[in-house]
CSV table of C-alpha atoms in Angstrom, one decimal:
chain,number,residue,atom,x,y,z
A,1,ASP,CA,11.2,-16.2,-7.1
A,2,THR,CA,7.6,-15.8,-5.9
A,3,GLY,CA,7.7,-12.1,-5.0
A,4,VAL,CA,7.2,-8.8,-6.7
A,5,SER,CA,10.5,-7.5,-8.0
A,6,GLN,CA,11.4,-3.8,-8.6
A,7,ASN,CA,14.4,-2.3,-10.2
A,8,PRO,CA,16.4,-0.3,-9.5
A,9,ARG,CA,16.2,-0.1,-5.7
A,10,HIS,CA,17.6,3.4,-5.7
A,11,LYS,CA,17.9,6.0,-8.4
A,12,ILE,CA,19.5,9.4,-8.1
A,13,THR,CA,19.0,11.7,-11.0
A,14,LYS,CA,19.4,15.3,-11.9
A,15,ARG,CA,16.4,17.6,-12.3
A,16,GLY,CA,15.2,17.5,-15.9
A,17,GLN,CA,16.4,14.0,-16.6
A,18,ASN,CA,14.1,11.1,-17.6
A,19,VAL,CA,14.0,8.0,-15.4
A,20,THR,CA,12.4,4.6,-15.9
A,21,PHE,CA,11.5,2.0,-13.2
A,22,ARG,CA,10.6,-1.6,-13.8
A,23,CYS,CA,8.3,-3.9,-11.9
A,24,ASP,CA,8.0,-7.7,-12.3
A,25,PRO,CA,4.9,-9.0,-10.7
A,26,ILE,CA,4.1,-12.4,-9.5
A,27,SER,CA,3.7,-14.4,-12.7
A,28,GLU,CA,0.1,-15.5,-12.2
A,29,HIS,CA,-1.1,-12.1,-11.0
A,30,ASN,CA,-3.0,-10.2,-13.7
A,31,ARG,CA,-3.4,-7.0,-11.8
A,32,LEU,CA,-0.5,-4.6,-11.3
A,33,TYR,CA,-0.6,-1.3,-9.3
A,34,TRP,CA,1.8,1.6,-8.9
A,35,TYR,CA,1.8,3.8,-5.8
A,36,ARG,CA,3.9,6.7,-4.7
A,37,GLN,CA,5.0,7.1,-1.1
A,38,THR,CA,6.7,10.3,0.1
A,39,LEU,CA,8.6,10.3,3.3
A,40,GLY,CA,6.5,9.8,6.4
A,41,GLN,CA,3.3,9.4,4.4
A,42,GLY,CA,1.1,6.6,3.3
A,43,PRO,CA,1.3,5.3,-0.3
A,44,GLU,CA,-0.9,7.1,-2.9
A,45,PHE,CA,-2.4,5.3,-5.8
A,46,LEU,CA,-1.0,6.3,-9.3
A,47,THR,CA,-2.4,3.7,-11.8
A,48,TYR,CA,-3.2,0.1,-12.3
A,49,PHE,CA,-3.3,-2.5,-15.1
A,50,GLN,CA,-5.4,-5.5,-15.7
A,51,ASN,CA,-3.2,-7.6,-18.0
A,52,GLU,CA,-1.9,-5.2,-20.5
A,53,ALA,CA,-4.8,-2.7,-20.2
A,54,GLN,CA,-4.2,0.5,-18.1
A,55,LEU,CA,-7.7,0.9,-16.5
A,56,GLU,CA,-7.3,3.8,-14.2
A,57,LYS,CA,-4.9,6.7,-13.7
A,58,SER,CA,-4.8,9.1,-10.7
A,59,ARG,CA,-4.8,12.8,-11.1
A,60,LEU,CA,-1.4,12.6,-9.4
A,61,LEU,CA,-0.1,11.1,-12.7
A,62,SER,CA,0.8,14.2,-14.6
A,63,ASP,CA,1.6,14.3,-18.3
A,64,ARG,CA,5.3,13.7,-17.4
A,65,PHE,CA,4.4,10.2,-16.1
A,66,SER,CA,3.7,7.2,-18.3
A,67,ALA,CA,3.2,3.6,-17.4
A,68,GLU,CA,3.1,0.6,-19.6
A,69,ARG,CA,2.6,-3.1,-19.2
A,70,PRO,CA,3.4,-4.8,-22.6
A,71,LYS,CA,2.0,-8.3,-23.0
A,72,GLY,CA,0.6,-8.1,-19.5
A,73,SER,CA,3.8,-9.2,-17.8
A,74,PHE,CA,6.3,-6.6,-16.4
A,75,SER,CA,5.5,-3.0,-16.1
A,76,THR,CA,7.5,0.2,-16.5
A,77,LEU,CA,6.9,3.6,-15.0
A,78,GLU,CA,8.7,6.5,-16.8
A,79,ILE,CA,9.0,10.0,-15.5
A,80,GLN,CA,10.1,12.6,-18.0
A,81,ARG,CA,11.8,15.9,-17.1
A,82,THR,CA,12.0,15.0,-13.4
A,83,GLU,CA,11.4,17.6,-10.7
A,84,GLN,CA,12.5,17.7,-7.1
A,85,GLY,CA,8.9,17.0,-6.1
A,86,ASP,CA,9.1,13.7,-7.8
A,87,SER,CA,11.5,12.4,-5.1
A,88,ALA,CA,9.6,9.6,-3.4
A,89,MET,CA,9.4,5.8,-3.1
A,90,TYR,CA,7.6,4.2,-6.0
A,91,LEU,CA,5.9,1.0,-5.0
A,92,CYS,CA,4.6,-1.7,-7.3
A,93,ALA,CA,2.0,-4.3,-6.2
A,94,SER,CA,0.3,-7.2,-7.9
A,95,SER,CA,-2.8,-9.3,-7.2
A,96,PRO,CA,-4.8,-12.1,-8.7
A,97,ARG,CA,-8.1,-10.6,-9.8
A,98,ARG,CA,-10.4,-13.2,-8.4
A,99,LEU,CA,-8.8,-13.2,-5.0
A,100,LEU,CA,-8.3,-9.5,-4.9
A,101,ALA,CA,-10.6,-8.8,-2.0
A,102,ASN,CA,-9.6,-11.7,0.1
A,103,TYR,CA,-5.8,-11.4,0.0
A,104,GLY,CA,-4.9,-7.8,-0.7
A,105,TYR,CA,-1.8,-7.1,-2.6
A,106,THR,CA,1.8,-8.4,-2.7
A,107,PHE,CA,4.0,-5.3,-2.7
A,108,GLY,CA,7.5,-5.0,-4.0
A,109,SER,CA,10.3,-3.4,-2.1
A,110,GLY,CA,10.0,-0.2,-4.1
A,111,THR,CA,12.3,2.1,-6.0
A,112,ARG,CA,13.5,5.2,-4.1
A,113,LEU,CA,13.9,8.1,-6.4
A,114,THR,CA,16.0,11.2,-5.4
A,115,VAL,CA,16.0,14.1,-7.7
A,116,VAL,CA,18.9,16.6,-7.1
B,1,ALA,CA,-14.2,10.7,-1.5
B,2,GLN,CA,-13.0,8.2,1.0
B,3,THR,CA,-10.4,9.2,3.5
B,4,VAL,CA,-8.4,7.3,6.1
B,5,THR,CA,-6.9,8.9,9.2
B,6,GLN,CA,-4.4,7.6,11.6
B,7,SER,CA,-4.0,10.1,14.4
B,8,GLN,CA,-1.0,8.6,16.2
B,9,PRO,CA,2.2,9.4,14.3
B,10,GLU,CA,4.3,7.4,16.8
B,11,MET,CA,3.6,4.8,19.4
B,12,SER,CA,5.8,2.8,21.7
B,13,VAL,CA,5.3,-0.4,23.6
B,14,GLN,CA,7.3,-2.5,26.0
B,15,GLU,CA,8.2,-6.0,24.7
B,16,ALA,CA,5.5,-8.6,25.6
B,17,GLU,CA,2.9,-5.9,26.3
B,18,THR,CA,-0.1,-5.0,24.3
B,19,VAL,CA,-0.6,-1.9,22.1
B,20,THR,CA,-3.5,-0.6,20.1
B,21,LEU,CA,-3.1,1.5,16.9
B,22,SER,CA,-6.1,3.7,15.9
B,23,CYS,CA,-7.6,4.2,12.5
B,24,THR,CA,-10.8,6.0,11.4
B,25,TYR,CA,-12.2,6.3,7.9
B,26,ASP,CA,-14.9,8.1,6.1
B,27,THR,CA,-17.0,6.6,3.3
B,28,SER,CA,-20.5,6.6,2.1
B,29,GLU,CA,-20.3,3.0,0.9
B,30,SER,CA,-21.8,0.2,2.8
B,31,ASP,CA,-19.6,-2.6,1.4
B,32,TYR,CA,-15.8,-2.3,1.6
B,33,TYR,CA,-12.7,-3.8,3.0
B,34,LEU,CA,-10.2,-2.6,5.5
B,35,PHE,CA,-6.6,-3.7,5.9
B,36,TRP,CA,-3.6,-3.2,8.2
B,37,TYR,CA,-0.2,-3.3,6.5
B,38,LYS,CA,3.2,-3.4,8.1
B,39,GLN,CA,6.2,-1.7,6.6
B,40,PRO,CA,9.5,-2.6,8.2
B,41,PRO,CA,12.6,-0.6,7.7
B,42,SER,CA,13.3,-2.7,4.6
B,43,ARG,CA,10.3,-1.0,3.1
B,44,GLN,CA,8.3,-3.9,1.7
B,45,MET,CA,4.7,-3.6,2.8
B,46,ILE,CA,3.3,-6.8,4.3
B,47,LEU,CA,-0.4,-7.5,4.9
B,48,VAL,CA,-1.1,-8.0,8.6
B,49,ILE,CA,-4.9,-8.4,8.7
B,50,ARG,CA,-8.0,-7.7,6.8
B,51,GLN,CA,-11.7,-7.1,7.6
B,52,GLU,CA,-14.7,-7.3,5.4
B,53,ALA,CA,-17.3,-4.6,6.3
B,54,TYR,CA,-20.2,-7.0,6.0
B,55,LYS,CA,-18.7,-9.3,8.7
B,56,GLN,CA,-19.6,-8.3,12.3
B,57,GLN,CA,-16.9,-10.6,13.8
B,58,ASN,CA,-13.6,-8.9,14.3
B,59,ALA,CA,-10.7,-10.5,12.4
B,60,THR,CA,-7.9,-12.2,14.3
B,61,GLU,CA,-4.5,-13.4,13.1
B,62,ASN,CA,-2.4,-14.9,15.8
B,63,ARG,CA,-1.2,-11.9,18.0
B,64,PHE,CA,-3.0,-9.4,15.8
B,65,SER,CA,-6.7,-8.5,16.1
B,66,VAL,CA,-8.9,-5.7,15.1
B,67,ASN,CA,-11.7,-3.8,16.7
B,68,PHE,CA,-14.0,-2.9,13.9
B,69,GLN,CA,-16.8,-0.5,14.7
B,70,LYS,CA,-18.7,0.1,11.5
B,71,ALA,CA,-21.1,2.7,12.8
B,72,ALA,CA,-18.2,4.7,14.3
B,73,LYS,CA,-16.1,4.1,11.2
B,74,SER,CA,-13.3,2.9,13.4
B,75,PHE,CA,-10.8,0.1,12.7
B,76,SER,CA,-8.1,-0.3,15.4
B,77,LEU,CA,-5.3,-2.8,15.5
B,78,LYS,CA,-4.3,-4.6,18.7
B,79,ILE,CA,-0.9,-6.3,18.9
B,80,SER,CA,-0.6,-8.6,21.8
B,81,ASP,CA,2.6,-9.9,23.3
B,82,SER,CA,4.6,-7.4,21.3
B,83,GLN,CA,7.9,-8.6,19.9
B,84,LEU,CA,10.9,-6.6,18.7
B,85,GLY,CA,10.2,-7.7,15.2
B,86,ASP,CA,6.8,-5.8,15.4
B,87,ALA,CA,8.7,-2.5,15.2
B,88,ALA,CA,7.7,-0.9,11.9
B,89,MET,CA,5.4,1.6,10.3
B,90,TYR,CA,1.8,0.4,10.3
B,91,PHE,CA,-0.7,1.6,7.7
B,92,CYS,CA,-4.5,1.4,7.8
B,93,ALA,CA,-6.0,1.0,4.3
B,94,TYR,CA,-9.5,1.1,2.8
B,95,ARG,CA,-10.7,-0.6,-0.4
B,96,GLY,CA,-14.1,0.1,-1.8
B,97,SER,CA,-16.4,-2.4,-3.3
B,98,GLY,CA,-15.7,-1.3,-6.9
B,99,ASN,CA,-13.7,-3.3,-9.3
B,100,THR,CA,-10.6,-1.1,-9.2
B,101,GLY,CA,-9.1,-2.6,-6.1
B,102,LYS,CA,-7.1,0.5,-5.3
B,103,LEU,CA,-6.3,1.2,-1.7
B,104,ILE,CA,-6.5,4.4,0.2
B,105,PHE,CA,-3.9,4.6,2.9
B,106,GLY,CA,-3.7,6.5,6.2
B,107,GLN,CA,-0.6,8.5,7.1
B,108,GLY,CA,0.9,5.6,9.1
B,109,THR,CA,1.9,5.0,12.7
B,110,THR,CA,5.5,4.2,13.6
B,111,LEU,CA,5.6,1.6,16.3
B,112,GLN,CA,8.6,1.3,18.5
B,113,VAL,CA,9.1,-1.8,20.6
B,114,LYS,CA,11.3,-1.4,23.7
B,115,PRO,CA,13.2,-4.4,25.1
């Protein structure tokens, strides 16, 4: 599999519950990005990793959000105490650092979160 | 802060005809990169075409081409010989010259292709 894989594809949760999403990037890509996309809007940057280091976090990423990338491989995005406003598509993307500018990202299919 | 604006929420085109999607952006940087991404109903974003700001020549990829006007901060996408498979949401995106690599996306344009 040469693509970016995200699981689960869909998640429905009750308000106040915690959820965790997983992203498996392309194996040789050392950069990994998380974006959030609400219905009818463009994706918004949340955070990114270079290998295992989380190098930037958006102000959109409140204290209830945490992302990890142990060992520089897969990444998880956890949302604690979910709120209805967290309902969105969460997109993961990866890129090789050296070719970042030339080729853009490879995106996964996303995880759609619905908070009821 | 950089912004990207797509002023056409929806566009439609007849199959085999040409359509142009508009994008404007605002930045104080002189070196940056611009992209068009396609998001079909399956939701996976696919890179369509990219343009480096330092290049004057407009990028072309098969039926897709851009009209990059740096002074006007405009970056439109032209799709020639439109096909049914071109129906999707199209996003214009900006990446600065910094090391982060994060993209700033426009609001998107939904393209409908009529048979």
